[in-house]
Coordinates of C-alpha atoms in Angstrom, one line a residue:
Chain J
X124 CA 0.0 0.0 0.0
X125 CA 2.9 2.4 0.9
X126 CA 4.4 1.7 -2.5
X127 CA 1.0 2.4 -4.2
X128 CA 0.8 5.8 -2.3
X129 CA 4.2 6.8 -3.4
X130 CA 3.7 5.7 -7.0
X131 CA 0.6 7.8 -7.0
X132 CA 2.5 10.7 -5.6
X133 CA 5.6 10.5 -7.7
X134 CA 3.9 10.1 -11.1
X135 CA 1.6 13.1 -11.4
X136 CA 1.3 12.9 -15.2
X137 CA 0.7 9.1 -15.4
X138 CA -2.7 7.9 -14.3
X139 CA -3.0 4.6 -12.5
X140 CA -5.1 3.3 -15.3
X141 CA -2.4 4.0 -17.9
X142 CA 0.3 2.6 -15.6
X143 CA -1.5 -0.6 -14.7
X144 CA -4.2 -1.4 -17.1
X145 CA -5.6 -4.2 -15.0
X146 CA -5.5 -2.3 -11.7
X147 CA -8.8 -0.7 -11.9
X148 CA -10.4 -3.9 -12.8
X149 CA -9.1 -5.4 -9.5
X150 CA -10.8 -2.7 -7.5
X151 CA -14.0 -3.6 -5.9
X152 CA -16.1 -0.9 -7.5
X153 CA -18.1 -0.4 -10.7
X154 CA -16.2 0.9 -13.8
X155 CA -17.7 4.4 -14.0
X156 CA -16.4 5.3 -10.6
X157 CA -13.0 3.9 -11.2
X158 CA -12.3 6.1 -14.2
X159 CA -13.3 9.2 -12.2
X160 CA -11.2 8.3 -9.3
X161 CA -8.1 7.6 -11.5
X162 CA -8.6 10.9 -13.4
X163 CA -9.2 12.7 -10.1
X164 CA -5.9 11.6 -8.5
X165 CA -3.7 12.4 -11.4
X166 CA -5.2 15.8 -12.1
X167 CA -5.5 17.0 -8.6
X168 CA -1.8 16.5 -8.3
X169 CA -1.5 19.2 -11.0
X170 CA -2.8 21.5 -8.2
X171 CA -4.8 24.1 -10.2
X172 CA -8.0 25.6 -9.0
X173 CA -9.6 25.3 -12.4
X174 CA -8.8 21.6 -12.5
X175 CA -10.3 21.1 -9.1
X176 CA -13.5 22.7 -10.3
X177 CA -13.7 20.7 -13.5
X178 CA -12.9 17.3 -12.0
X179 CA -15.4 17.8 -9.2
X180 CA -18.1 18.6 -11.6
X181 CA -17.3 15.5 -13.5
X182 CA -17.2 13.3 -10.4
X183 CA -20.4 11.4 -9.5
X184 CA -22.4 13.2 -6.8
X185 CA -21.8 10.5 -4.3
X186 CA -18.1 9.7 -5.0
X187 CA -16.8 7.2 -2.5
X188 CA -13.5 6.2 -1.0
X189 CA -11.5 3.7 -3.0
X190 CA -11.6 0.2 -1.6
X191 CA -8.8 -1.7 -3.0
X192 CA -10.0 -4.9 -1.3
X193 CA -11.6 -5.8 1.9
X194 CA -10.3 -3.7 4.9
X195 CA -8.3 -1.2 2.8
X196 CA -9.5 2.3 2.3
X197 CA -8.0 5.2 0.4
X198 CA -9.2 8.8 0.9
X199 CA -8.0 12.2 -0.2
X200 CA -8.6 15.9 -0.3
X201 CA -7.6 19.0 -2.2
X202 CA -8.2 22.7 -1.5
X203 CA -7.2 26.0 -3.2
X204 CA -7.8 29.4 -1.5
X205 CA -7.7 32.9 -2.8
X206 CA -7.1 35.9 -0.6
X207 CA -7.7 39.6 -1.0
X208 CA -6.1 41.8 1.7
X209 CA -6.4 45.5 2.4
X210 CA -3.1 45.5 4.3
X211 CA -0.9 42.5 5.2
X212 CA -0.3 39.8 2.7
X213 CA -1.6 36.3 3.7
X214 CA 1.2 33.8 3.4
X215 CA 3.1 36.3 1.2
X216 CA 4.8 39.7 1.7
X217 CA 4.0 40.6 -1.9
X218 CA 0.8 42.6 -1.4
X219 CA -0.5 42.0 -4.8
X220 CA -4.2 41.0 -4.8
X221 CA -5.5 38.4 -5.2
X222 CA -3.0 35.8 -4.1
X223 CA -3.3 32.0 -4.5
X224 CA -0.6 31.0 -2.0
X225 CA -2.6 28.5 0.0
X226 CA -3.0 25.0 -1.4
X227 CA -3.6 21.8 0.5
X228 CA -3.5 18.3 -1.0
X229 CA -3.5 15.0 0.8
X230 CA -4.0 11.3 0.3
X231 CA -4.2 8.6 2.9
X232 CA -4.6 4.9 3.1
X233 CA -5.7 2.7 6.0
X234 CA -5.5 -1.1 6.3
X235 CA -6.9 -3.4 9.0
X236 CA -4.3 -6.1 9.0
X237 CA -6.4 -7.9 11.7
X238 CA -9.6 -6.7 13.4
X239 CA -7.4 -5.1 16.1
X240 CA -4.4 -3.9 14.2
X241 CA -4.6 -1.1 11.7
X242 CA -1.9 0.6 9.6
X243 CA -2.5 4.2 8.4
X244 CA -0.5 6.7 6.4
X245 CA -1.2 10.2 5.0
X246 CA 1.0 12.1 2.6
X247 CA 0.4 15.9 2.6
X248 CA 1.5 18.5 0.2
X249 CA 0.9 22.0 1.6
X250 CA 1.8 25.3 -0.1
X251 CA 1.6 28.3 2.1
X252 CA 3.9 31.0 0.9
X253 CA 7.7 31.1 0.8
X254 CA 8.5 28.3 3.2
X255 CA 5.8 25.7 2.8
X256 CA 6.5 25.0 -0.8
X257 CA 4.2 22.0 -1.4
X258 CA 6.8 19.2 -1.3
X259 CA 5.1 16.0 0.0
X260 CA 5.7 15.0 3.6
X261 CA 4.5 12.1 5.6
X262 CA 1.8 13.7 7.7
X263 CA 1.1 10.6 9.7
X264 CA 2.3 7.0 9.4
X265 CA 1.3 4.8 12.2
X266 CA 0.4 1.4 13.6
X267 CA -2.7 1.3 15.8
X268 CA -3.4 -1.6 18.0
X269 CA -6.6 -1.5 20.0
X270 CA -9.1 -3.9 21.6
X271 CA -12.5 -3.7 23.1
X272 CA -12.5 -4.9 26.7
X273 CA -16.3 -5.3 26.3
X274 CA -18.8 -3.3 24.2
X275 CA -18.2 -0.2 26.4
X276 CA -14.5 0.0 27.0
X277 CA -11.7 0.3 24.4
X278 CA -8.0 0.7 25.0
X279 CA -5.2 1.1 22.4
X280 CA -1.8 2.3 21.4
X281 CA -0.7 4.2 18.3
X282 CA 3.0 4.3 17.4
X283 CA 4.9 6.0 14.6
X284 CA 4.2 9.5 13.3
X285 CA 0.9 10.3 15.1
X286 CA -1.4 13.3 15.2
X287 CA -1.1 15.2 18.5
X288 CA -4.4 15.3 20.4
X289 CA -4.8 19.0 20.7
X290 CA -8.1 21.0 21.0
X291 CA -11.1 20.4 18.8
X292 CA -9.7 21.0 15.3
X293 CA -6.0 20.0 15.3
X294 CA -6.7 16.3 14.4
X295 CA -7.8 17.2 10.9
X296 CA -6.6 20.8 10.6
X297 CA -5.5 20.5 6.9
X298 CA -8.9 19.2 5.7
X299 CA -11.0 22.2 4.7
X300 CA -14.2 20.1 5.0
X301 CA -13.6 19.6 8.7
X302 CA -12.7 23.3 9.5
X303 CA -15.2 26.0 10.4
X304 CA -13.5 28.5 8.1
X305 CA -10.6 28.8 5.6
X306 CA -8.2 29.8 8.4
X307 CA -8.7 28.1 11.7
X308 CA -9.2 30.5 14.7
X309 CA -5.6 31.6 14.9
X310 CA -5.7 32.3 18.7
X311 CA -5.7 28.5 19.4
X312 CA -4.4 27.1 16.0
X313 CA -1.6 29.5 15.3
X314 CA -0.1 29.1 11.9
X315 CA 3.4 29.8 13.2
X316 CA 3.2 27.0 15.8
X317 CA 1.6 24.5 13.3
X318 CA 4.7 22.3 13.1
X319 CA 5.0 21.9 16.8
X320 CA 1.4 20.9 17.3
X321 CA 0.4 18.9 14.2
X322 CA 2.0 15.5 14.3
X323 CA 4.9 14.0 16.2
X324 CA 7.1 11.0 16.2
X325 CA 6.2 8.9 19.2
X326 CA 3.4 7.1 20.9
X327 CA -0.2 7.7 21.9
X328 CA -1.9 5.6 24.6
X329 CA -5.6 5.9 24.6
X330 CA -8.7 4.7 26.4
X331 CA -12.4 5.2 25.7
X332 CA -15.5 4.4 27.6
X333 CA -19.0 4.6 26.3
X334 CA -21.9 4.6 28.8
X335 CA -25.5 5.8 28.9
X336 CA -24.3 9.1 30.4
X337 CA -21.8 9.8 27.6
X338 CA -18.4 9.0 26.1
X339 CA -15.1 9.6 27.8
X340 CA -11.8 9.5 25.8
X341 CA -8.3 10.0 27.2
X342 CA -5.3 10.3 24.9
X343 CA -1.7 10.7 26.0
X344 CA 1.1 11.6 23.5
X345 CA 4.8 11.4 24.2
X346 CA 7.4 12.0 21.5
X347 CA 9.1 14.5 19.3
X348 CA 7.0 17.2 17.6
X349 CA 8.1 18.3 14.1
X350 CA 10.0 21.4 13.2
X351 CA 10.6 21.2 9.4
X352 CA 8.8 24.2 8.2
X353 CA 9.8 26.3 11.2
X354 CA 13.4 25.6 10.2
X355 CA 12.7 27.0 6.8
X356 CA 11.7 30.3 8.5
X357 CA 14.5 30.2 11.1
X358 CA 16.5 33.1 9.8
X359 CA 13.4 35.3 9.4
X360 CA 12.2 34.5 13.0
X361 CA 15.5 34.6 14.9
X362 CA 17.7 36.8 12.7
X363 CA 20.6 34.3 12.4
X364 CA 20.9 30.9 10.9
X365 CA 20.4 27.8 12.9
X366 CA 18.3 24.7 13.6
X367 CA 15.4 24.1 15.9
X368 CA 15.1 20.6 17.2
X369 CA 12.3 19.4 19.4
X370 CA 12.9 17.7 22.7
X371 CA 10.7 14.9 24.2
X372 CA 7.3 16.5 24.6
X373 CA 3.9 15.5 26.1
X374 CA 0.3 16.2 25.2
X375 CA -2.8 14.9 26.9
X376 CA -6.4 15.4 26.0
X377 CA -9.5 14.4 28.0
X378 CA -12.7 14.5 26.0
X379 CA -16.3 14.1 27.2
X380 CA -19.4 14.1 25.0
X381 CA -23.0 13.3 25.8
X382 CA -24.4 10.1 24.4
X383 CA -26.1 12.0 21.5
X384 CA -23.0 14.1 20.8
X385 CA -24.9 17.3 21.3
X386 CA -22.5 18.6 24.0
X387 CA -18.8 18.1 23.9
X388 CA -16.1 19.2 26.4
X389 CA -12.3 18.8 26.0
X390 CA -9.4 19.7 28.2
X391 CA -5.9 19.7 26.6
X392 CA -2.6 20.1 28.3
X393 CA 0.8 20.1 26.6
X394 CA 4.4 20.6 27.5
X395 CA 6.7 21.1 24.5
X396 CA 10.3 22.2 24.4
X397 CA 12.7 22.8 21.5
X398 CA 16.4 23.6 21.3
X399 CA 17.6 26.3 19.0
X400 CA 21.2 25.4 17.9
X401 CA 22.9 28.4 16.4
X402 CA 25.3 28.2 13.5
X403 CA 27.8 30.5 15.4
X404 CA 29.5 29.5 18.6
X405 CA 27.0 30.5 21.3
X406 CA 25.0 28.7 24.0
X407 CA 21.9 26.9 22.6
X408 CA 18.5 28.6 22.9
X409 CA 15.6 26.9 24.5
X410 CA 11.9 27.5 23.7
X411 CA 9.2 26.1 26.1
X412 CA 5.5 26.1 25.3
X413 CA 3.0 24.8 27.8
X414 CA -0.7 25.5 26.9
X415 CA -3.9 24.5 28.7
X416 CA -6.9 24.5 26.5
X417 CA -10.6 24.3 27.5
X418 CA -12.9 23.5 24.6
X419 CA -16.7 23.3 24.5
X420 CA -19.1 22.7 21.6
X421 CA -22.9 22.5 21.5
X422 CA -24.6 21.0 18.4
X423 CA -28.2 20.9 17.2
X424 CA -29.6 20.1 13.8
X425 CA -29.0 23.7 12.7
X426 CA -26.6 25.3 15.2
X427 CA -23.1 24.6 16.3
X428 CA -21.8 26.8 19.0
X429 CA -18.1 26.5 19.8
X430 CA -15.6 28.1 22.1
X431 CA -12.0 27.4 23.1
X432 CA -10.0 29.2 25.8
X433 CA -6.2 28.8 26.0
X434 CA -4.0 29.8 28.9
X435 CA -0.4 29.2 28.1
X436 CA 3.2 29.6 29.3
X437 CA 5.6 30.5 26.6
X438 CA 9.3 31.1 27.3
X439 CA 12.4 31.7 25.1
X440 CA 15.8 31.6 26.7
X441 CA 19.3 32.3 25.2
X442 CA 17.8 33.2 21.8
X443 CA 20.1 36.2 21.2
X444 CA 23.6 36.3 20.0
X445 CA 26.5 38.0 21.9
X446 CA 26.6 41.7 20.8
X447 CA 23.0 41.8 19.7
X448 CA 21.6 45.2 20.6
X449 CA 18.2 43.7 21.7
X450 CA 17.7 40.7 23.9
X451 CA 15.0 38.6 22.2
X452 CA 14.3 36.4 25.2
X453 CA 10.7 36.4 26.5
X454 CA 8.7 34.9 29.3
X455 CA 4.9 35.2 28.6
X456 CA 1.7 34.0 30.1
X457 CA -0.6 34.1 27.1
X458 CA -4.4 34.3 27.0
X459 CA -6.3 33.4 23.8
X460 CA -9.9 32.5 23.0
X461 CA -12.6 32.6 20.5
X462 CA -16.4 32.3 20.3
X463 CA -18.0 30.9 17.2
X464 CA -21.5 30.3 16.0
X465 CA -22.4 28.3 12.8
X466 CA -25.9 28.1 11.5
X467 CA -26.9 25.5 8.9
X468 CA -30.1 27.0 7.5
X469 CA -30.2 24.2 4.9
X470 CA -28.2 21.0 4.9
X471 CA -26.0 22.4 2.2
X472 CA -25.5 26.0 3.4
X473 CA -23.8 27.3 6.6
X474 CA -23.3 30.8 8.0
X475 CA -20.5 31.3 10.5
X476 CA -19.6 34.2 12.7
X477 CA -16.6 34.4 15.1
X478 CA -14.8 36.6 17.5
X479 CA -11.2 35.6 18.1
X480 CA -8.8 37.3 20.5
X481 CA -5.1 36.6 21.1
X482 CA -2.8 38.2 23.7
X483 CA 0.5 36.3 23.7
X484 CA 1.4 38.2 26.9
X485 CA -1.7 38.7 29.0
X486 CA 0.2 41.1 31.3
X487 CA 0.9 43.4 28.4
X488 CA -2.3 43.2 26.3
X489 CA -1.6 46.5 24.5
X490 CA 1.9 45.4 23.5
X491 CA 3.3 48.7 24.9
X492 CA 6.0 47.1 27.1
X493 CA 7.1 44.6 24.5
X494 CA 7.4 47.4 21.9
X495 CA 9.6 49.5 24.3
X496 CA 11.8 46.5 25.1
X497 CA 12.3 45.8 21.4
X498 CA 13.4 49.4 20.9
X499 CA 10.7 49.9 18.3
X500 CA 11.6 46.9 16.2
X501 CA 8.3 45.3 16.9
X502 CA 5.4 47.7 17.1
X503 CA 2.8 47.4 19.9
X504 CA 0.1 46.0 17.5
X505 CA 2.3 43.0 16.7
X506 CA 1.8 41.7 20.2
X507 CA -2.0 41.2 20.0
X508 CA -4.7 40.4 17.5
X509 CA -8.5 40.8 17.6
X510 CA -10.3 39.2 14.7
X511 CA -13.9 39.3 13.6
X512 CA -14.9 36.8 11.0
X513 CA -18.1 36.1 9.0
X514 CA -18.3 33.3 6.5
X515 CA -20.6 31.4 4.2
X516 CA -20.2 27.7 3.2
X517 CA -21.9 25.9 0.4
X518 CA -21.6 22.1 0.2
X519 CA -22.4 21.6 -3.5
X520 CA -22.2 17.9 -3.2
X521 CA -20.9 15.7 -0.3
X522 CA -17.5 15.7 -2.0
X523 CA -17.3 19.4 -3.1
X524 CA -17.5 22.5 -1.1
X525 CA -17.0 26.2 -1.7
X526 CA -16.8 29.0 0.9
X527 CA -16.2 32.7 1.3
X528 CA -15.2 34.6 4.4
X529 CA -14.4 38.1 5.5
X530 CA -12.1 39.0 8.5
X531 CA -11.6 42.3 10.1
X532 CA -8.4 42.3 12.1
X533 CA -6.9 44.7 14.6
X534 CA -3.2 43.7 15.3
X535 CA -0.8 41.3 13.6
X536 CA 0.1 38.8 16.4
X537 CA -1.0 35.8 14.3
X538 CA 0.1 37.1 10.9
X539 CA 2.2 34.3 9.5
X540 CA 5.9 35.3 9.2
X541 CA 5.6 34.8 5.4
X542 CA 3.4 37.9 5.3
X543 CA 5.9 40.1 7.1
X544 CA 8.2 42.0 4.8
X545 CA 11.9 41.3 5.3
X546 CA 14.1 44.1 6.6
X547 CA 17.8 44.2 7.3
X548 CA 19.7 40.9 7.9
X549 CA 16.8 39.0 6.5
X550 CA 14.8 39.6 9.7
X551 CA 11.1 40.2 9.5
X552 CA 10.3 43.9 9.8
X553 CA 7.0 44.2 11.6
X554 CA 7.1 48.0 11.2
X555 CA 6.2 47.4 7.5
X556 CA 2.9 45.8 8.5
X557 CA -0.6 47.4 8.9
X558 CA -2.3 47.5 12.3
X559 CA -5.9 47.4 10.9
X560 CA -6.6 45.2 7.9
X561 CA -9.4 43.4 6.1
X562 CA -8.9 39.9 4.7
X563 CA -11.3 38.3 2.3
X564 CA -10.9 34.7 1.4
X565 CA -12.5 32.2 -1.1
X566 CA -11.9 28.5 -1.1
X567 CA -12.8 25.5 -3.2
X568 CA -12.3 22.1 -1.8
X569 CA -13.0 18.5 -2.8
X570 CA -12.5 15.2 -1.0
X571 CA -13.2 11.5 -1.4
Chain T
X204 CA -82.7 19.4 29.8
X205 CA -82.4 16.1 28.1
X206 CA -81.5 17.9 25.0
X207 CA -78.6 19.7 26.7
X208 CA -77.3 16.4 28.1
X209 CA -77.4 14.7 24.7
X210 CA -75.6 17.7 23.2
X211 CA -72.8 17.3 25.8
X212 CA -72.6 13.6 25.2
X213 CA -72.3 14.2 21.5
X214 CA -69.5 16.7 22.0
X215 CA -67.7 14.4 24.4
X216 CA -68.0 11.6 21.8
X217 CA -66.6 13.9 19.2
X218 CA -63.7 14.9 21.3
X219 CA -62.9 11.3 22.2
X220 CA -63.0 10.3 18.6
X221 CA -60.8 13.3 17.7
X222 CA -58.3 12.5 20.3
X223 CA -58.2 8.9 19.2
X224 CA -57.5 10.0 15.7
X225 CA -54.8 12.3 16.9
X226 CA -53.2 9.6 19.0
X227 CA -53.3 7.2 16.1
X228 CA -51.9 9.6 13.6
X229 CA -49.2 10.7 16.2
X230 CA -48.1 7.1 16.6
X231 CA -48.1 6.7 12.9
X232 CA -45.8 9.7 12.6
X233 CA -43.5 8.4 15.3
X234 CA -43.2 5.0 13.8
X235 CA -39.9 4.3 12.1
X236 CA -39.7 3.5 8.4
X237 CA -36.2 2.0 8.7
X238 CA -34.6 -0.9 10.5
X239 CA -31.1 -2.0 11.3
X240 CA -30.0 -5.3 9.6
X241 CA -27.1 -7.7 10.0
X242 CA -25.7 -10.6 8.1
X243 CA -27.2 -13.9 9.2
X244 CA -25.1 -15.6 11.9
X245 CA -23.5 -12.4 13.2
X246 CA -22.7 -12.8 16.9
X247 CA -25.1 -10.2 18.2
X248 CA -28.4 -10.6 20.1
X249 CA -31.5 -8.6 19.3
X250 CA -32.6 -6.2 20.7
X251 CA -29.3 -4.2 20.8
X252 CA -28.9 -1.1 22.9
X253 CA -29.0 2.2 21.1
X254 CA -25.7 3.2 22.6
X255 CA -24.0 0.1 21.2
X256 CA -25.6 0.6 17.8
X257 CA -24.4 4.3 17.8
X258 CA -20.9 3.2 18.7
X259 CA -20.9 0.8 15.8
X260 CA -22.1 3.4 13.3
X261 CA -19.8 6.0 14.7
X262 CA -17.0 3.5 14.0
X263 CA -15.9 3.5 17.6
X264 CA -16.8 -0.1 18.2
X265 CA -15.0 -2.1 15.6
X266 CA -15.3 -5.8 16.6
X267 CA -18.2 -8.1 17.5
X268 CA -18.2 -9.9 20.8
X269 CA -16.3 -12.9 19.4
X270 CA -13.5 -10.6 18.1
X271 CA -14.5 -10.6 14.5
X272 CA -14.5 -7.4 12.5
X273 CA -17.7 -5.3 12.1
X274 CA -18.3 -4.2 8.5
X275 CA -20.5 -1.1 8.5
X276 CA -22.4 -0.2 5.3
X277 CA -24.4 3.1 4.9
X278 CA -26.2 5.0 2.2
X279 CA -25.0 8.4 1.0
X280 CA -25.3 11.4 3.3
X281 CA -28.2 13.0 1.3
X282 CA -30.2 9.7 1.0
X283 CA -33.5 10.1 2.9
X284 CA -33.2 6.6 4.4
X285 CA -29.8 7.6 5.8
X286 CA -31.3 10.7 7.4
X287 CA -34.2 8.6 8.8
X288 CA -31.9 6.0 10.2
X289 CA -29.7 8.6 11.9
X290 CA -32.6 10.6 13.4
X291 CA -35.1 7.8 14.2
X292 CA -32.9 4.9 15.3
X293 CA -29.6 6.4 16.4
X294 CA -31.1 9.8 17.5
X295 CA -28.2 11.6 15.9
X296 CA -28.0 14.1 13.0
X297 CA -26.4 13.0 9.8
X298 CA -23.8 15.8 10.0
X299 CA -22.7 14.5 13.4
X300 CA -21.8 11.1 12.0
X301 CA -20.1 12.6 9.0
X302 CA -17.9 14.7 11.2
X303 CA -17.1 11.7 13.4
X304 CA -16.0 9.7 10.3
X305 CA -14.0 12.6 8.9
X306 CA -12.1 12.9 12.2
X307 CA -11.2 9.2 12.1
X308 CA -10.3 9.1 8.4
X309 CA -8.1 12.2 8.1
X310 CA -6.3 11.8 11.4
X311 CA -5.3 8.2 11.0
X312 CA -7.4 7.0 13.9
X313 CA -10.0 4.8 12.1
X314 CA -11.9 4.1 9.0
X315 CA -15.2 5.3 7.6
X316 CA -18.1 3.0 6.8
X317 CA -18.5 1.8 3.2
X318 CA -21.0 4.0 1.3
X319 CA -23.4 2.1 -1.1
X320 CA -25.6 3.7 -3.7
X321 CA -28.9 1.9 -3.3
X322 CA -31.0 -0.2 -0.9
X323 CA -30.7 -3.1 -3.4
X324 CA -26.9 -2.9 -3.1
X325 CA -27.2 -2.7 0.7
X326 CA -29.3 -5.8 0.8
X327 CA -26.8 -7.8 -1.3
X328 CA -23.8 -6.6 0.7
X329 CA -25.4 -7.4 4.1
X330 CA -26.6 -10.8 2.8
X331 CA -23.1 -11.7 1.4
X332 CA -20.6 -10.2 3.9
X333 CA -19.9 -11.9 7.2
X334 CA -20.0 -9.4 10.1
X335 CA -21.9 -6.9 8.0
X336 CA -24.4 -4.3 9.5
X337 CA -26.5 -1.7 7.8
X338 CA -30.1 -0.6 7.4
X339 CA -33.0 -1.1 5.1
X340 CA -36.6 0.2 4.7
X341 CA -38.9 -1.4 7.2
X342 CA -41.5 -2.5 4.6
X343 CA -38.8 -4.5 2.7
X344 CA -39.6 -8.1 3.6
X345 CA -36.4 -9.8 3.1
X346 CA -35.3 -13.2 4.3
X347 CA -31.6 -12.8 3.3
X348 CA -30.7 -10.5 6.2
X349 CA -31.5 -10.5 9.9
X350 CA -33.4 -7.6 11.5
X351 CA -31.8 -6.0 14.6
X352 CA -34.2 -4.4 16.9
X353 CA -33.2 -1.5 19.2
X354 CA -34.0 -1.3 22.9

């Protein structure tokens, strides 16, 4: 299966059908669908918004996952966004409008080797400006062994590259269909910290209990979070070249939902540290991030009300170089939260509104002290962000979705570093950003 | 006087009749038009608890009591029978199940059920796949599959 995934990935111009004439015939699905799926995979890899449109329109309305044979499933997704901004570029410091810098493509396979042992892998290609250039990476690749103690208790272990259990949306954060908006609420799912929270190499132990009063799930992760795309931005963030390497880190999530799933609560705690090795002789830097997130969601047939509140400890030590005029070290207690309401006035249409606030240092919410300390290098508004969002989503079919959203933003605390123009020494120059800005986004997405 | 009494009696009769009709039509409306079905010989006893059935269709419970795999078959999200099954039998909304499956599929923590395009295909799959579970219209009298009642 791994070989198949890679061959799909590495041969964007050759369809499976051309490659292996007999392959489609072996699949356990009627011919019409096979042709669509084959075309779909090859053309999605070409990664163009127009193609995504055309292929989706030609796919049957109820396009299904590919089942190679019993107990194997293959699924995938593709999204392309367009942004218009009045001030700061989204994922690009080139302020030309519109920009198409945000593309997400993924394909995954899952195989039940035995009823209790499952193997899963997802390959992701993500393009988000200068540093996320779309080269395919293994997003997760794991072995999952679980067993039901009886019909109400289940325990298990996942090993390999596993998704970190983090809040409500992190588990599937690259799949537009599962997100409430084009960009996740940045207070909790900060683009800049994506690497450290998405998946890690290690283990997850989990247990689940389903009773008449509800479902309880506990997941514990221990391992090494990833730092690949942060390292591409190292120079821009730190102002010198070097490498950030994660240390053993821990994440735990406790989730409760009522039997009918209407009400859901989650509590996430994490302790992540990473070492910054500098390319010049100097003591290593150390970054520590320890968030505590409270999540709540209430769902009815038409409404979904969601809120998450994060209180975190974020510390950077030894991050400067000898002779640097400014000491970049920090020691923050951050406070971040959002309130979100989604209204499905029709099974295919959804309206969304959200208020999102982010104060990386809750003792300095105006950013004044941080601005003084940085000697004006980082303006006060780069130390907070308040975002109001409204959005509209249309599920054209169960496999194709289009959405539009408008954000009004005060502050740049969550603006991805790709959007900050580069100043002297290749360091991001926050003084070249706008304090108040509007961001309009449009996104087309398909999945199977 | 007798006239008045008979008038009241008549009214009472009318009301009783009306309420009977209402009661009857109410129970008609509440009656499910869909039923859970399993492959013959599946190690499960009927009736099954609603919680257990929900766990199966949410893909949380993946094995039968003898350790064999549960094969879940469903109809497309926008199929009326799928909607009826979710709301009447599982007491869930179809979008909740879809979200639960997406979470499993795109995070590497599980699999989604197999989506079939018609009740005829559903009937064939359930009849021919050991460990299979799905649903069919209630009026469909079919001896190839076993009906699973819900407590």
